[in-house]
């Protein structure tokens, strides 16, 4: 996936050499990505089908930076006090947060069915669901009903995921309806925590969610670029690196 983001085409031999694995392994990976609509297989390699305004499928993203996402989720969970009311965004990192807080005493409004399903059996979680349409593939809640639900409630903390982060463009996301839901969640919360792996700092997505000065805490991994770390702290944001 990293190679595809840097180039519109990749070759089996080049990837096998770069990552120190067999060409058969690379072929299997490319075949799986082709089944998910991410690439088109060609002789000796593959062509990227990802457009700037689109994000990779959830199943692909869920396998990226797995260890970093789990460490980030654990740090986010440590920042939450028992009894808090939180709004939990959809996404692969926030799904890890849902898994970690399963046994905590919290009121949680999840913005994705995946997170809701994870918390449905949690013994001490008060689970509140928003209305709205469910976005295919991602299974996030979107639309006017979701936004209205968020506007009618007040949360101690919003835990937000993103598709891109930069000092120039702030927090960004691919889906415009998702952008509106994130903005409503941020507006309804006393504290805003962004949970993202450092790879997000190399990307800018289609829709602008908010600037850095709207955030309170960013939890990420050690790969965060130093200029972005400085930009966040300069905007008054606390940066927690795991």
Tab-separated table of N, CA and C in Angstrom, residues 135 142 147 171-186 205-210:
chain	number	residue	atom	x	y	z
A	135	UNK	N	-22.909	4.049	6.184
A	135	UNK	CA	-22.094	4.130	4.973
A	135	UNK	C	-21.576	2.738	4.600
A	142	UNK	N	-23.800	8.284	9.067
A	142	UNK	CA	-23.658	9.570	8.393
A	142	UNK	C	-25.028	10.197	8.175
A	147	UNK	N	-25.910	13.882	12.548
A	147	UNK	CA	-25.456	15.212	12.961
A	147	UNK	C	-26.405	15.809	13.996
A	171	UNK	N	-6.855	18.628	10.074
A	171	UNK	CA	-7.400	17.264	10.042
A	171	UNK	C	-8.263	17.125	8.796
A	172	UNK	N	-8.036	16.051	8.026
A	172	UNK	CA	-8.799	15.860	6.791
A	172	UNK	C	-9.363	14.443	6.722
A	173	UNK	N	-10.433	14.285	5.927
A	173	UNK	CA	-11.076	12.983	5.722
A	173	UNK	C	-11.543	12.889	4.277
A	174	UNK	N	-11.674	11.671	3.783
A	174	UNK	CA	-12.035	11.475	2.383
A	174	UNK	C	-13.509	11.737	2.108
A	175	UNK	N	-14.373	11.211	2.959
A	175	UNK	CA	-15.811	11.262	2.699
A	175	UNK	C	-16.415	12.551	3.258
A	176	UNK	N	-17.129	13.303	2.435
A	176	UNK	CA	-17.643	14.605	2.862
A	176	UNK	C	-18.720	14.488	3.931
A	177	UNK	N	-19.542	13.456	3.857
A	177	UNK	CA	-20.536	13.256	4.919
A	177	UNK	C	-19.845	12.919	6.237
A	178	UNK	N	-18.771	12.172	6.161
A	178	UNK	CA	-17.992	11.844	7.354
A	178	UNK	C	-17.361	13.104	7.943
A	179	UNK	N	-16.928	14.016	7.071
A	179	UNK	CA	-16.375	15.298	7.527
A	179	UNK	C	-17.398	16.036	8.387
A	180	UNK	N	-18.639	16.111	7.915
A	180	UNK	CA	-19.687	16.829	8.650
A	180	UNK	C	-19.965	16.180	10.011
A	181	UNK	N	-19.935	14.856	10.068
A	181	UNK	CA	-20.169	14.151	11.336
A	181	UNK	C	-19.021	14.413	12.305
A	182	UNK	N	-17.800	14.368	11.815
A	182	UNK	CA	-16.647	14.655	12.678
A	182	UNK	C	-16.733	16.083	13.232
A	183	UNK	N	-17.111	17.028	12.397
A	183	UNK	CA	-17.232	18.416	12.849
A	183	UNK	C	-18.292	18.553	13.937
A	184	UNK	N	-19.415	17.845	13.774
A	184	UNK	CA	-20.470	17.884	14.787
A	184	UNK	C	-20.005	17.252	16.090
A	185	UNK	N	-19.245	16.163	15.989
A	185	UNK	CA	-18.720	15.502	17.187
A	185	UNK	C	-17.755	16.417	17.933
A	186	UNK	N	-16.886	17.077	17.192
A	186	UNK	CA	-15.920	17.998	17.802
A	186	UNK	C	-16.634	19.148	18.499
A	205	UNK	N	-6.355	14.409	2.791
A	205	UNK	CA	-7.554	13.869	2.159
A	205	UNK	C	-8.406	14.998	1.576
A	206	UNK	N	-9.521	14.642	0.999
A	206	UNK	CA	-10.343	15.549	0.194
A	206	UNK	C	-11.040	16.627	1.022
A	207	UNK	N	-11.566	16.260	2.203
A	207	UNK	CA	-12.382	17.189	2.981
A	207	UNK	C	-11.688	17.690	4.229
A	208	UNK	N	-11.776	18.997	4.477
A	208	UNK	CA	-11.158	19.601	5.665
A	208	UNK	C	-12.102	19.497	6.858
A	209	UNK	N	-11.633	18.908	7.951
A	209	UNK	CA	-12.436	18.752	9.163
A	209	UNK	C	-12.233	19.938	10.099
A	210	UNK	N	-10.991	20.198	10.471
A	210	UNK	CA	-10.697	21.321	11.365
A	210	UNK	C	-9.201	21.599	11.369
